[in-house]
Steps between C-alpha positions, in 0.01 A plus 500: 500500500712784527626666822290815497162283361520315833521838694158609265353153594508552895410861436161341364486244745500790777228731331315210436552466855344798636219539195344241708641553853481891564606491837816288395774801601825647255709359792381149450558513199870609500566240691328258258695616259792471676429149569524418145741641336829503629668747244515841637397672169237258397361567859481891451396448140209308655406724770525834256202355253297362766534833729459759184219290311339512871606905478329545178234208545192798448659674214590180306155308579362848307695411238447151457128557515501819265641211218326218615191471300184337620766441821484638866778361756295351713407258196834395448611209637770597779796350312431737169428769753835534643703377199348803315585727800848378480535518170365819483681673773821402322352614177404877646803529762800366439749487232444128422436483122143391391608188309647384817184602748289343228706123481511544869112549547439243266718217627357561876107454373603216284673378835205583748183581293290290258544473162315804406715717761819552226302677258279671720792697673683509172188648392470788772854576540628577150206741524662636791856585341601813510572701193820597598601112537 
């Protein structure tokens, strides 16, 4: 696992986190965070997905749900949920290149979802890749 996958993995962890536990606050999880990773830069890696999926959370869910056929979020099982969320916040806002957000997604369902979960987010995000990428 490389450095920066184990930063995305604790990312998910957190927004899986408080997909299920609202009231769970950004402070708890910073320290969470900072309980687990002990690299400075892994630890701000982590925080920036979590805290700008979380930004973007309503814009992104309208995007995963405008390509998700015969799919609403509240269908999907939590894990997909926020994997896709993840995946597709790095997709439409950073400079991360799509092959990279698209291992990265993949490897974390395969980790955490069922055995459908891979191609199902493979499935939504690479309909979520921007032109320009």
């Amino acid at each position: 696992m490389s450095r920066r996958s184990k930063s995305r993995e604790l990312a998910l962890q957190m927004l899986f986190q408080v997909d299920l536990n609202p009231d769970v606050g950004g402070q708890t999880v910073r320290q969470q965070i900072a309980e687990r990773l002990e690299d400075d830069e892994l630890r701000d890696l982590a925080w920036r997905l979590f805290a700008g999926t979380m930004e973007w959370r309503g814009m992104l869910d309208e995007r995963i749900q405008s390509v998700a056929e015969n799919w609403t979020l509240a269908r999907m099982a939590p894990t997909d949920r926020n994997v896709l969320r993840l995946g597709a916040f790095e997709l439409l806002q950073t400079d991360t290149p799509y092959q990279v957000v698209l291992d990265e997604a993949i490897d974390l369902a395969r980790k955490f979802g069922t055995a459908q979960s891979p191609q199902f987010v493979n499935g939504i995000l690479d309909r979520l890749v921007p032109e320009t990428k």
